Short mmCIF file of C-alpha atoms and ligand atoms in Angstrom, two decimals:
data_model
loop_
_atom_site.label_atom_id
_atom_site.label_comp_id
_atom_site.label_asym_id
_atom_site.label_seq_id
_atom_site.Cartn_x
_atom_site.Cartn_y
_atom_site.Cartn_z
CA UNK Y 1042 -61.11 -0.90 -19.55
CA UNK Y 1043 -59.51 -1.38 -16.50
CA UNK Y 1044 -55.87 -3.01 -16.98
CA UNK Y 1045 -53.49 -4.62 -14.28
CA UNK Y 1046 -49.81 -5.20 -15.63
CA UNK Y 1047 -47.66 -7.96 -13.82
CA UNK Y 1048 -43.95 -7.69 -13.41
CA UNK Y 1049 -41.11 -5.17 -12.14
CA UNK Y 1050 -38.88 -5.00 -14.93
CA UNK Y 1051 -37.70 -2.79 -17.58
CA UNK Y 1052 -40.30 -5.20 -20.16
CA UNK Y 1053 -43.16 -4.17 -18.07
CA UNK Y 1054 -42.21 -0.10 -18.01
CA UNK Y 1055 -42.34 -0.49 -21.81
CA UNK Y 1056 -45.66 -2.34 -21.50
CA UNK Y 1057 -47.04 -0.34 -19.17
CA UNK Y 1058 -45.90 3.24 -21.43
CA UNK Y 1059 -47.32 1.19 -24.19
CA UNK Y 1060 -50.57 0.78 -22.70
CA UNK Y 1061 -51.30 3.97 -21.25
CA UNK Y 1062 -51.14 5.42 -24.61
CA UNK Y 1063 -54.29 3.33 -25.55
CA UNK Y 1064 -57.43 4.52 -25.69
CA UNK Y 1065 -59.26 1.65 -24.12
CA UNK Y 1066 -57.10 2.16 -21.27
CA UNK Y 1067 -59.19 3.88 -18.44
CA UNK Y 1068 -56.80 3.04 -15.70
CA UNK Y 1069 -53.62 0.98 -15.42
CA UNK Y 1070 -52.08 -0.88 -12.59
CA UNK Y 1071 -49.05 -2.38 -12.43
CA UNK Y 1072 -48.21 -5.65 -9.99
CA UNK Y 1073 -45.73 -4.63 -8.31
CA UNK Y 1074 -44.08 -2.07 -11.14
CA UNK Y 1075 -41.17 0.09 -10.65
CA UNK Y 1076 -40.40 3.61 -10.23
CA UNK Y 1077 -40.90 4.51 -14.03
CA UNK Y 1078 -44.30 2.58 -14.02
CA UNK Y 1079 -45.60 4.55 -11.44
CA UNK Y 1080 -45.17 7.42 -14.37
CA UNK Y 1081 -47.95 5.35 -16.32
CA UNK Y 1082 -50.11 3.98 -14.07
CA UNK Y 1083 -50.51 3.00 -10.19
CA UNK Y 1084 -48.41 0.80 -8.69
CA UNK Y 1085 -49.65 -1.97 -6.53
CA UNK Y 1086 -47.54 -4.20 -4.08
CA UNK Y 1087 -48.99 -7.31 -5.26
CA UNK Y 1088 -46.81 -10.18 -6.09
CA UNK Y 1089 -47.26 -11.84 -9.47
CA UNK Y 1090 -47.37 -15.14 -7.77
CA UNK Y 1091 -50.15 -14.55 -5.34
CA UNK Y 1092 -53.33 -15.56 -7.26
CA UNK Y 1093 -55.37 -15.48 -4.62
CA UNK Y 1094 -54.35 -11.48 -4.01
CA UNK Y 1095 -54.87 -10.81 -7.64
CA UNK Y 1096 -57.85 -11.90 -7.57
CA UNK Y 1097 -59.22 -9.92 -4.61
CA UNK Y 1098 -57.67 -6.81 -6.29
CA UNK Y 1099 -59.36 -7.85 -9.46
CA UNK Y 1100 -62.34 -8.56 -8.52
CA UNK Y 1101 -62.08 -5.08 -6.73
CA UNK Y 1102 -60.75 -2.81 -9.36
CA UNK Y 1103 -62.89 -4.29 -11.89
CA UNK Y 1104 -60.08 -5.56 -14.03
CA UNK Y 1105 -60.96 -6.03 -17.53
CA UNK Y 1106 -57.34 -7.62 -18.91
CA UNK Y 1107 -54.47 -8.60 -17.08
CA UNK Y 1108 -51.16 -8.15 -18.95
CA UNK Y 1109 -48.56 -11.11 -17.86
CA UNK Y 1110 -44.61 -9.33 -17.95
CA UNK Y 1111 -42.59 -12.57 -16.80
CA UNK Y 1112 -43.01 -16.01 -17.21
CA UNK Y 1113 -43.20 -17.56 -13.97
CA UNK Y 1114 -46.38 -17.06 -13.18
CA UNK Y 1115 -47.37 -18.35 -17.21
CA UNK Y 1116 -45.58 -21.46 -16.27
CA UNK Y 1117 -47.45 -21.57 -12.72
CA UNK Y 1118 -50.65 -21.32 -14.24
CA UNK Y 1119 -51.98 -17.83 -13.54
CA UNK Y 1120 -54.10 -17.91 -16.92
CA UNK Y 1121 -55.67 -21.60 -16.13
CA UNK Y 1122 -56.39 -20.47 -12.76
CA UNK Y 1123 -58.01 -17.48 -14.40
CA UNK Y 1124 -60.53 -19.51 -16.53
CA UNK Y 1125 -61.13 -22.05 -13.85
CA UNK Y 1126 -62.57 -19.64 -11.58
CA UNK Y 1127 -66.48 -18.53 -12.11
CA UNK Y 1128 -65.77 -14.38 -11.62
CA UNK Y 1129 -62.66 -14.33 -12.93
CA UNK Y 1130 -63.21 -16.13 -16.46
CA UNK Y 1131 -64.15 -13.16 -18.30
CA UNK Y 1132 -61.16 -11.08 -17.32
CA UNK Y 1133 -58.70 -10.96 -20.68
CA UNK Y 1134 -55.36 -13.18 -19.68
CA UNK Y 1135 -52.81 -11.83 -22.15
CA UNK Y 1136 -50.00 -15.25 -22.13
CA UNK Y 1137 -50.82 -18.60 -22.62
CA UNK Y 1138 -52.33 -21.70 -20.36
CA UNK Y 1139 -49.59 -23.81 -18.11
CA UNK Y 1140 -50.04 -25.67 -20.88
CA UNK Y 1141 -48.59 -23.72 -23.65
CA UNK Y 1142 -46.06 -21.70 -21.21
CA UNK Y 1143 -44.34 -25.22 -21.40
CA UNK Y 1144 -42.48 -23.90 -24.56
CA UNK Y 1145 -40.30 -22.08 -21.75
CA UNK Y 1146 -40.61 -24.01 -18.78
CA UNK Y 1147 -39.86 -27.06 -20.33
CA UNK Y 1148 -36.85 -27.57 -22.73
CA UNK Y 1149 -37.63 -31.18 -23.24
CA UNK Y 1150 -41.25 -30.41 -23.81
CA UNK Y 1151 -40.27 -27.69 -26.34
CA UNK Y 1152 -37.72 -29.97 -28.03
CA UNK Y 1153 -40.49 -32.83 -28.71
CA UNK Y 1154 -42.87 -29.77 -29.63
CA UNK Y 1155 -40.19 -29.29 -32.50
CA UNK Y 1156 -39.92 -32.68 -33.70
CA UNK Y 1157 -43.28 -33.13 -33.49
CA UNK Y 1158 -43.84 -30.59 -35.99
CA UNK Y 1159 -40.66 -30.71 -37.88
CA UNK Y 1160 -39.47 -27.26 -36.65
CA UNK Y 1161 -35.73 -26.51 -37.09
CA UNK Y 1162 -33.50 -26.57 -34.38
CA UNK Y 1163 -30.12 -28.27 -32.96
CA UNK Y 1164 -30.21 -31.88 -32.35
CA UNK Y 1165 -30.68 -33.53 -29.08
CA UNK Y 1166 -31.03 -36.04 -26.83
CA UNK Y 1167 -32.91 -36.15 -23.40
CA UNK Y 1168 -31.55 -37.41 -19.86
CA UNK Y 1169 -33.12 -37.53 -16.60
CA UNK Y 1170 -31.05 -39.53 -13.14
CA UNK Y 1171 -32.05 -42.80 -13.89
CA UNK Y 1172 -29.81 -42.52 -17.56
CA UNK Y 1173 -27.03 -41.15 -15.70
CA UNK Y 1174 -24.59 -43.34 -17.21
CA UNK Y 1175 -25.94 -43.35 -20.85
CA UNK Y 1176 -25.50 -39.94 -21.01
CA UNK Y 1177 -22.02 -39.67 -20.10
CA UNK Y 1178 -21.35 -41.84 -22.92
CA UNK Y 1179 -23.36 -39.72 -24.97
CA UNK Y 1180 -21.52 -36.77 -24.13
CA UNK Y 1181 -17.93 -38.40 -24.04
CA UNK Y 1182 -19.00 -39.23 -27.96
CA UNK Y 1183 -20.61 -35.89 -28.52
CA UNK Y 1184 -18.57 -32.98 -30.73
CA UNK Y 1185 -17.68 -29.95 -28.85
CA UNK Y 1186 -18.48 -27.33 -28.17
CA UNK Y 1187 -21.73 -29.18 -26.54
CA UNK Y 1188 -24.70 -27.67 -25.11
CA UNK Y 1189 -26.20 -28.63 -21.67
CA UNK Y 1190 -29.87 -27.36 -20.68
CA UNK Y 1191 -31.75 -27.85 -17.37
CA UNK Y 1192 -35.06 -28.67 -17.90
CA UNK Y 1193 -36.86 -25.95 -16.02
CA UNK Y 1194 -36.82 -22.75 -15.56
CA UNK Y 1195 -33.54 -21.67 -13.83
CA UNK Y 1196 -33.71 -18.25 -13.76
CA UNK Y 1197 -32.05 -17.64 -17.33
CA UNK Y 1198 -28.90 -19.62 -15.64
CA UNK Y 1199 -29.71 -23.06 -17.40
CA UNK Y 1200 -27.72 -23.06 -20.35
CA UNK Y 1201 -23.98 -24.57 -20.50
CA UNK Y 1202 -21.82 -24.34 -23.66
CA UNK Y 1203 -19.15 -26.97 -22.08
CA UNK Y 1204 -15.45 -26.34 -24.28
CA UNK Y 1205 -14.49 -30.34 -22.96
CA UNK Y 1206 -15.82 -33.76 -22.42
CA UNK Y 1207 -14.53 -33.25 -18.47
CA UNK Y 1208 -16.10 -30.12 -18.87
CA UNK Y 1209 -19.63 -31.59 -20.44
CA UNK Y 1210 -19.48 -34.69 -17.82
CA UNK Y 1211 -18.68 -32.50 -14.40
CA UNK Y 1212 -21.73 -29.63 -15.51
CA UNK Y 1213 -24.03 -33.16 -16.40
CA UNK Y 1214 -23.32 -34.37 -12.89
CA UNK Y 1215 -23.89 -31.64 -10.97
CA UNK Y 1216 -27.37 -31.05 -12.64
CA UNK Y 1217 -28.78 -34.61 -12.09
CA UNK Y 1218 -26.95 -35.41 -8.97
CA UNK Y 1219 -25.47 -32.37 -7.52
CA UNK Y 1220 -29.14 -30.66 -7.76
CA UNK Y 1221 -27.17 -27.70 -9.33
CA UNK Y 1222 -30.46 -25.91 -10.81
CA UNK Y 1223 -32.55 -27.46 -8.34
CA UNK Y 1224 -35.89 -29.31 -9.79
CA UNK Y 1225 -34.97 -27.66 -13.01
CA UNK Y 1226 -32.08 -29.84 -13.54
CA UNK Y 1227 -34.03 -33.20 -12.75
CA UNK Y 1228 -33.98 -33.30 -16.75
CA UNK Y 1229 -30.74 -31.98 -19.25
CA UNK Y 1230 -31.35 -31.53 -22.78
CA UNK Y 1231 -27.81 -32.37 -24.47
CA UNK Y 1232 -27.93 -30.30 -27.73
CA UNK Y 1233 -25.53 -29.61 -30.53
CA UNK Y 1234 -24.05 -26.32 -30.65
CA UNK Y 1235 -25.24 -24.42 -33.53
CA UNK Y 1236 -22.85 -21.67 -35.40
CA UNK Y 1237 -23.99 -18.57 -36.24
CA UNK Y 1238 -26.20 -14.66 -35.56
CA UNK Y 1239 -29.27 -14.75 -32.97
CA UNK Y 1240 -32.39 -12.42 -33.22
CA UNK Y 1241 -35.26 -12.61 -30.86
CA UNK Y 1242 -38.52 -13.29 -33.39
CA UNK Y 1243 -41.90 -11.82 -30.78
CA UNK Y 1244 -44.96 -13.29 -32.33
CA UNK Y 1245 -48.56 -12.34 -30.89
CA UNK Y 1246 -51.00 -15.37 -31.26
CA UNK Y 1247 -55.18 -15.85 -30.75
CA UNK Y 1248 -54.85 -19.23 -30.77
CA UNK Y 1249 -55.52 -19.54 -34.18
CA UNK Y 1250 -54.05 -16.15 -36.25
CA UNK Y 1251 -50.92 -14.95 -35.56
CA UNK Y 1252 -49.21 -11.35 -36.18
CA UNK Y 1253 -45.11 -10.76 -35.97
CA UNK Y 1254 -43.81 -7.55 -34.27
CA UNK Y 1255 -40.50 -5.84 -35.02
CA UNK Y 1256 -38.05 -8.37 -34.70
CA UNK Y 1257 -34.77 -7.31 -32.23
CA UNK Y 1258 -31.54 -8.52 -31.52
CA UNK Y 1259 -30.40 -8.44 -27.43
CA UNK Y 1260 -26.69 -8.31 -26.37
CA UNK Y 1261 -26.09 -10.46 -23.52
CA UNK Y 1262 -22.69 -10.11 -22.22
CA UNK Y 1263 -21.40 -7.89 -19.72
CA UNK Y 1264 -18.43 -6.18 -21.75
CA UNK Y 1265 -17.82 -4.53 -25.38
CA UNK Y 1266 -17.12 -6.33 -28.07
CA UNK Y 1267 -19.65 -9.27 -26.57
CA UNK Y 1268 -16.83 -10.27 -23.94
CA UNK Y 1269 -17.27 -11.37 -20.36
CA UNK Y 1270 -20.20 -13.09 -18.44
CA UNK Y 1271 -23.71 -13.19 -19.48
CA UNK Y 1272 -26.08 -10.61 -18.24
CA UNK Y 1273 -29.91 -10.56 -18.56
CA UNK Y 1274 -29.34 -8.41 -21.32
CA UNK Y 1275 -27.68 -5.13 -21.79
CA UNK Y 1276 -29.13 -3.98 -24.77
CA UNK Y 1277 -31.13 -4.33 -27.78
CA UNK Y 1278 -31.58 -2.73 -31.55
CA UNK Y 1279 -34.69 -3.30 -33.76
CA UNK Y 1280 -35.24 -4.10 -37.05
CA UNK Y 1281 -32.20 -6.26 -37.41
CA UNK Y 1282 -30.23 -5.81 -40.98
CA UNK Y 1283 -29.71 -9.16 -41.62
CA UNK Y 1284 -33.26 -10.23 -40.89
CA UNK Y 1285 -34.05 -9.20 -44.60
CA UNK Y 1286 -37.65 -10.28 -46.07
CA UNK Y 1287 -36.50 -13.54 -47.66
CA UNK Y 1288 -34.90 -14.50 -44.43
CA UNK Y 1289 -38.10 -13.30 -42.30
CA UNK Y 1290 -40.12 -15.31 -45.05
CA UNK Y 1291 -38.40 -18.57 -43.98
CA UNK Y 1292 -38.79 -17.82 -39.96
CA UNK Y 1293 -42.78 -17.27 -40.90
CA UNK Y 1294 -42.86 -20.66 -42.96
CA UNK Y 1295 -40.48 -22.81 -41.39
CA UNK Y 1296 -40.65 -22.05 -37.73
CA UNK Y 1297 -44.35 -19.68 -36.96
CA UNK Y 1298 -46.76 -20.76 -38.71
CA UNK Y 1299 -45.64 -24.71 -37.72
CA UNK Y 1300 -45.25 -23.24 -34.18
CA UNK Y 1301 -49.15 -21.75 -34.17
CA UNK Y 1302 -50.58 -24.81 -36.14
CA UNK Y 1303 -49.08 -27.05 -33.96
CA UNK Y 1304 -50.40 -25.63 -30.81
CA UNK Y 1305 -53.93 -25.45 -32.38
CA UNK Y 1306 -53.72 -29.18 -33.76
CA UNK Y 1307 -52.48 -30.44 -29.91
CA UNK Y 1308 -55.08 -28.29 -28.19
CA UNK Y 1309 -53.12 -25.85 -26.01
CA UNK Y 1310 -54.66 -22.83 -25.09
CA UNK Y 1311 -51.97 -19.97 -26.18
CA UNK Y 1312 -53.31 -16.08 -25.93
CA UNK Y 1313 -50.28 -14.51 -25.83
CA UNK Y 1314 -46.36 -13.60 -26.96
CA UNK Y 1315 -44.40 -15.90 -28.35
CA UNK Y 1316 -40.86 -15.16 -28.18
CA UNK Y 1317 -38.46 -17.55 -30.39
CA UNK Y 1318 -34.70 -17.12 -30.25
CA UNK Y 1319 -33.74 -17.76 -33.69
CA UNK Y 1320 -29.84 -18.23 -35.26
CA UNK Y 1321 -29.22 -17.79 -38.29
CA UNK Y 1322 -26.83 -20.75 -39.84
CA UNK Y 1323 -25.74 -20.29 -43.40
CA UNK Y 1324 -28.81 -18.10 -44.68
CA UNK Y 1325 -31.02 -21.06 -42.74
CA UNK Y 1326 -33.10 -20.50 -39.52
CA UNK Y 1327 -33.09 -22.53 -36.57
CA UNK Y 1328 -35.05 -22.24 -33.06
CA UNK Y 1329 -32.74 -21.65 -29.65
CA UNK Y 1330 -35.45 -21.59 -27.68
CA UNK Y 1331 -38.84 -20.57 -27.09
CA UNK Y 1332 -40.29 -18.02 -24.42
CA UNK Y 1333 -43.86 -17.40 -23.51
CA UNK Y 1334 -43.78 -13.73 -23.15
CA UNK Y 1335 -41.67 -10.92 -24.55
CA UNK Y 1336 -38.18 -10.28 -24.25
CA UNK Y 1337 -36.32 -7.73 -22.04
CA UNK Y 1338 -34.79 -5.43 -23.21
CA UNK Y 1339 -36.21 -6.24 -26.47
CA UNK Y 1340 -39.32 -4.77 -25.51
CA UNK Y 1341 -37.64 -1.52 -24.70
CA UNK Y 1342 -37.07 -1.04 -28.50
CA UNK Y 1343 -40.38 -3.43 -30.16
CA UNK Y 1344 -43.08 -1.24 -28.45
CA UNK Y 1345 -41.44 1.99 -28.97
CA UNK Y 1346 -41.43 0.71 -32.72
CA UNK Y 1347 -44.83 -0.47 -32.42
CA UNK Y 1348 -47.35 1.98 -34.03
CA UNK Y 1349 -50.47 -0.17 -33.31
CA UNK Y 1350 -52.77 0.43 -30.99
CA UNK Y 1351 -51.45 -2.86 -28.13
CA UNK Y 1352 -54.58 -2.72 -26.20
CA UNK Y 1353 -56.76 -3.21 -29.57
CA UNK Y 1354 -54.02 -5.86 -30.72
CA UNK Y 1355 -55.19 -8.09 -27.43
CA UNK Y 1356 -59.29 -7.03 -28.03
CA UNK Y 1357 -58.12 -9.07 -31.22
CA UNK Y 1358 -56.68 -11.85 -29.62
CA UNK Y 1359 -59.72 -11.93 -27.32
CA UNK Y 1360 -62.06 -12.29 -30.18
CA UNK Y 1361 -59.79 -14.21 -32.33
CA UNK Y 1362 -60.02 -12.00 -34.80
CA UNK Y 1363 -56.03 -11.10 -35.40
CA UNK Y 1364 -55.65 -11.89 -38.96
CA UNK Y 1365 -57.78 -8.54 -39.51
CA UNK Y 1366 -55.28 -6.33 -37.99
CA UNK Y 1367 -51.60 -5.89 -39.27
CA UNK Y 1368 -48.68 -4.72 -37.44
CA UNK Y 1369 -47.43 -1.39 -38.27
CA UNK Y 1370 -44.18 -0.47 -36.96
CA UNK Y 1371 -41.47 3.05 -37.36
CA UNK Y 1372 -39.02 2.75 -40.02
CA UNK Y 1373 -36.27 4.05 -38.38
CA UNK Y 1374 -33.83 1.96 -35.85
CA UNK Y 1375 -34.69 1.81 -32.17
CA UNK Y 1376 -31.83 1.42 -29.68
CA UNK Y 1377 -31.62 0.22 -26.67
CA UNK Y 1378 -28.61 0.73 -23.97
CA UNK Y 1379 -29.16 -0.87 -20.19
CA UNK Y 1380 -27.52 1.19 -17.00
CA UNK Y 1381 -26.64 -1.10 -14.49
CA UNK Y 1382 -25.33 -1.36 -11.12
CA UNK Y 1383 -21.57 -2.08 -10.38
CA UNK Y 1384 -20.22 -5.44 -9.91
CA UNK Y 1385 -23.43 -6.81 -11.81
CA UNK Y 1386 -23.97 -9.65 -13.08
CA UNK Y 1387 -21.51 -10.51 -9.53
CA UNK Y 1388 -22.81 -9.01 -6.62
CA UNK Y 1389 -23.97 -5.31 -6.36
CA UNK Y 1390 -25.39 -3.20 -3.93
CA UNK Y 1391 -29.50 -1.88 -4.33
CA UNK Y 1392 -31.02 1.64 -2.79
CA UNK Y 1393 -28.26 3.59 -4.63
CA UNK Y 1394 -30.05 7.45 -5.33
CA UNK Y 1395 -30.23 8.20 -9.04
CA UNK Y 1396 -29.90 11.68 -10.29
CA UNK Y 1397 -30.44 13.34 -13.72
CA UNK Y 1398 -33.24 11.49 -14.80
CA UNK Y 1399 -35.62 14.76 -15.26
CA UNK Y 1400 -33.06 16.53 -17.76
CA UNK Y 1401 -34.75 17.15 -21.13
CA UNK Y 1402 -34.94 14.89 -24.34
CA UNK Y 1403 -32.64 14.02 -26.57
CA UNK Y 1404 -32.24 15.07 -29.99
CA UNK Y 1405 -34.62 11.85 -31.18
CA UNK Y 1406 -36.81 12.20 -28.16
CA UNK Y 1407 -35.15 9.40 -26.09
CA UNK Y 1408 -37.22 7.44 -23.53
CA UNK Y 1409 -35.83 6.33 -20.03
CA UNK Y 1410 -37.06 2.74 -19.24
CA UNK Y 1411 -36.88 1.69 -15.73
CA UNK Y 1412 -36.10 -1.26 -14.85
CA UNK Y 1413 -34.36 -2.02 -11.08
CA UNK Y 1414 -35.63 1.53 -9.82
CA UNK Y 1415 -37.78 2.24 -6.86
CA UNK Y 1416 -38.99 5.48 -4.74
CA UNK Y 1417 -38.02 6.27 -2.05
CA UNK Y 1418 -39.41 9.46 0.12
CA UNK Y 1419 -38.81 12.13 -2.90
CA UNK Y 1420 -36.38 9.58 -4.30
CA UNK Y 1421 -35.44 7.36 -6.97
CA UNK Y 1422 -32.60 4.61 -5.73
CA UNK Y 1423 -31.46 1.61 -7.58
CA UNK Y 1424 -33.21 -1.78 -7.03
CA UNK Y 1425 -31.40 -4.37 -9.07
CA UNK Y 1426 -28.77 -5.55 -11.93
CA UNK Y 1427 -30.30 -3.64 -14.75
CA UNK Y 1428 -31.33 -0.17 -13.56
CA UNK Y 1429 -32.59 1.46 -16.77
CA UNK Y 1430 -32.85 1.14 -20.26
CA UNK Y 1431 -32.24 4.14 -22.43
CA UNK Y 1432 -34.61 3.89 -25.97
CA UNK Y 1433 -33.37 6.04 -28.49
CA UNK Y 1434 -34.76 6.23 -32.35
CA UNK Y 1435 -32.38 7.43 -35.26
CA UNK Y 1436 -32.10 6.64 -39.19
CA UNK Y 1437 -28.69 4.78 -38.32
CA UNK Y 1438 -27.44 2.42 -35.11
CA UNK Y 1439 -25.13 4.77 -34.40
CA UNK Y 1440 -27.21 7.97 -33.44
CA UNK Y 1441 -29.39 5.96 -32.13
CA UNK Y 1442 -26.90 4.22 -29.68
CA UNK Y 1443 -24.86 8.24 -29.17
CA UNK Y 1444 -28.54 9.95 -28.46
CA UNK Y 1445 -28.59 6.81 -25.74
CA UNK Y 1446 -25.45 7.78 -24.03
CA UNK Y 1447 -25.47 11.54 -24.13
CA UNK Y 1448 -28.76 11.10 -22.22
CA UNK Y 1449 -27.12 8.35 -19.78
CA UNK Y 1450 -23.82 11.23 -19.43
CA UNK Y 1451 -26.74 12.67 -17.89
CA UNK Y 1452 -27.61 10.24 -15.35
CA UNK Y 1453 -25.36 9.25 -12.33
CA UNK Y 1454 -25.54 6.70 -9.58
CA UNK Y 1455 -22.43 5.12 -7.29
CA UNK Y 1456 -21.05 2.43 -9.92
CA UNK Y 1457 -22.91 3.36 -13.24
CA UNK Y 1458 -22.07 1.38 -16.21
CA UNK Y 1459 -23.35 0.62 -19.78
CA UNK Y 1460 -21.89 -0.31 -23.11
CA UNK Y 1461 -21.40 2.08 -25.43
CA UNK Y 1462 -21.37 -0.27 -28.43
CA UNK Y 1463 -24.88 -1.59 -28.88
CA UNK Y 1464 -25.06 -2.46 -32.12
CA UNK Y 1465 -21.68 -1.87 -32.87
CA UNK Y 1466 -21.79 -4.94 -35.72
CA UNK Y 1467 -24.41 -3.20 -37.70
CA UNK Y 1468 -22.66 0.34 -37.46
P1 AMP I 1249 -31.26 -19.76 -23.34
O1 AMP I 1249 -31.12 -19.75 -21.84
O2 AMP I 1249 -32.01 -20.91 -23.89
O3 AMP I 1249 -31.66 -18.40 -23.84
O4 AMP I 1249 -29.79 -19.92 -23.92
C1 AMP I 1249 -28.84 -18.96 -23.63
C2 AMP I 1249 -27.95 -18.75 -24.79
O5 AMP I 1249 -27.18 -19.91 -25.03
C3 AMP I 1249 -28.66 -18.50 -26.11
O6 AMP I 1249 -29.08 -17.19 -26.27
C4 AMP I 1249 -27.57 -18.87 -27.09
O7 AMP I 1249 -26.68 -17.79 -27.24
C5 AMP I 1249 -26.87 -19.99 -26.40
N1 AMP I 1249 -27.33 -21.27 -26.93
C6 AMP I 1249 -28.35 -22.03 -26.48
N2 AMP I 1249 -28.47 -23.13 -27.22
C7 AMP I 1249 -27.51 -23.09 -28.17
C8 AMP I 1249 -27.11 -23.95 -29.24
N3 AMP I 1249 -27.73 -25.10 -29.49
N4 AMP I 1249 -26.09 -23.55 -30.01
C9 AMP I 1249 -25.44 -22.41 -29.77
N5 AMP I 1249 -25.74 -21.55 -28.78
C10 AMP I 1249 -26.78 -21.89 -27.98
N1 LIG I 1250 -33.54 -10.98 -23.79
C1 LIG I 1250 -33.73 -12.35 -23.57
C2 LIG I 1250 -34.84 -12.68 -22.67
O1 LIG I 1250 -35.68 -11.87 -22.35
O2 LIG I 1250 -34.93 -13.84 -22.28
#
């Protein structure tokens, strides 16, 4: 089968590595990939958002499945606009209908979705312009810390954990009058803050059957010790200690199976990832949020752990047949530390050359991830915030994270930088 991949990132590199191990995979492409995809397939300068180009190329390269890396074009509809059209409805969309990508592109939708079906998470209330001044009572009320969402998708920018009531009230304005997020922010969730650990939970659903991959954990701020601004994500470690089986146990009955059976009972057509950010208050779970496709740099660590087969995983999502498979995943710990470019998540500069990324395995067999890379001539220069991800497997966090680095000591650009403590709660 003939497979196109969309996305750039360090997600779709893992995909696309993933993939090309399959052995229904006759030929990969990757929409528009990265320098490391290019390794596992052909790259294509196709942008994810330009349906009309993918399906010209699909049509043309016979596509058989098209793998969806990102959300926005989920949330734009690429898989309706799939099965509304007569020659492309039989090619495999891997991520769910506009419909169901509403989970992420709509907090207020997801929100309902959990009351609706008596899912855990914080408590809320809604507010769009016209309740401008009913929420700033709300909020002058609320107990802090306090938790402001835009609507929409803003780029991974929407959340505000506001220390103040001036705080909470200034960050409300802006959204729904100041057009801080844009259209995103014509809606803000108001949410209780919830104490306590996040994991990332990546369920893969038919529609009807659902399996649960390795579960991960993602570190989001820019500086040891979880200090300094948010990133996208500068690493990740799978399985996560405290996600023991009675805890998992609870996610699956409390939060998935209500998740999958609520989809099915309100008709949305879901073929895809599910990724739920889960906390962990007391020994209880509760939902952060939903996504509609995997999680980066998760991924970098759940496929490596992964020993199914992923192209046979979505035959069985096809056919609806996933409750006769079962996810089988590596024992040991998979670790995950992200190279990026100076001054990120501020302002940094792209087309940087990167050397040392040919030098010989680790001890574990590490795996270099790319995720802002291009080429260029004989080449590889930086191309974004997160350059590469550096997967390393050991029978304890901290190999795992030291086979990471001694491979990054390796690797050089102008401005390299990555934490060295991935993990470092768990070690
Ligand atoms: P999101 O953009 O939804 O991933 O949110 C970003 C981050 O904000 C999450 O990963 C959490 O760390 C934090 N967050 C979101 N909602 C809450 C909440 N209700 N309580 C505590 N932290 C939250
Ligand atoms: N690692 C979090 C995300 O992909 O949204």
């Amino acid at each position: 089968m003939h497979i196109l991949l969309l996305g750039s990132g360090g997600r779709e590199h893992a995909l696309a590595w993933k993939l090309a191990q399959s052995s229904h995979c006759t030929r990969l492409f990757i929409a528009p990939g990265n320098a490391g995809t290019s390794r596992c397939g052909q790259n294509v300068d196709l942008n994810p958002l330009d349906f009309e180009g993918l399906k010209t190329f699909c049509t043309r390269e016979d596509i058989g499945m098209v793998v969806v890396g990102p959300e926005e074009p989920l949330v734009r509809g690429i898989a309706d606009f799939f099965a509304a059209d007569p020659v492309l409805k039989k090619i495999l969309v891997i991520g769910p209908s506009a419909s169901g990508a509403r989970l992420e592109g709509s907090k207020a939708f997801s929100k309902k979705f959990m009351a609706r079906h008596s899912i855990p998470t914080a408590t809320y209330r809604e507010f769009s312009a016209a309740e401008l001044a009913e929420g700033i009572g709300y909020l002058q009320q609320h107990s802090l810390p306090v938790v402001l969402k835009a609507d929409g998708l803003a780029a991974g920018k929407g959340v505000i954990i506001c220390q103040s009531p001036i705080e909470a009230v200034a960050e409300f304005e802006l959204m729904l009058q100041g057009n801080k997020f844009g259209e995103a922010g014509n809606k803000v969730v108001v949410e209780e803050f919830l104490t306590g650990i996040e994991l990332s939970v990546f369920v893969l659903t038919d529609g009807r059957h659902f399996l649960t991959l390795p579960e991960a954990k993602d570190y989001k701020r820019i500086g040891e010790g979880d200090t300094g601004p948010n990133t996208g994500g500068m690493g990740a470690v799978s399985p996560v200690p405290f996600a023991d089986a009675a805890f998992m146990k609870k996610v699956t009955d409390r939060i998935i199976i209500p998740t999958v059976k609520g989809l099915e009972a309100e008709d949305i057509d879901y073929k895809g990832f599910i990724f739920i950010g889960v906390i962990k208050v007391g020994d209880d779970p509760y939902v952060i949020e939903y996504n509609c496709r995997m999680g980066d740099p998760e991924t970098e660590v759940v496929m490596p752990r992964l020993k199914n087969d992923l192209v046979e995983l979505f035959l069985a999502v096809r056919d609806q047949t996933l409750d006769k498979l079962q996810i089988v995943s590596d024992d040991r710990i998979a670790c995950t530390v992200v190279a990026v470019s100076g001054g990120y998540p501020g302002a940094y500069e792209k087309g940087l050359p990167i050397t040392g990324l040919d030098q010989p395995p680790a001890r574990s067999g590490s795996i270099v991830f790319h995720a802002g890379t291009r080429t260029e001539g004989d080449s590889i220069v930086t191309n974004g915030g997160r350059v590469l991800c550096v997967t390393s497997f050991a029978e304890t966090v901290y190999e795992a994270v030291d086979d990471s680095r001694e491979v990054l000591e390796k690797i050089y650009y102008e401005g390299i930088y990555y934490r060295r403590d991935i993990g470092y709660e768990f070690l």
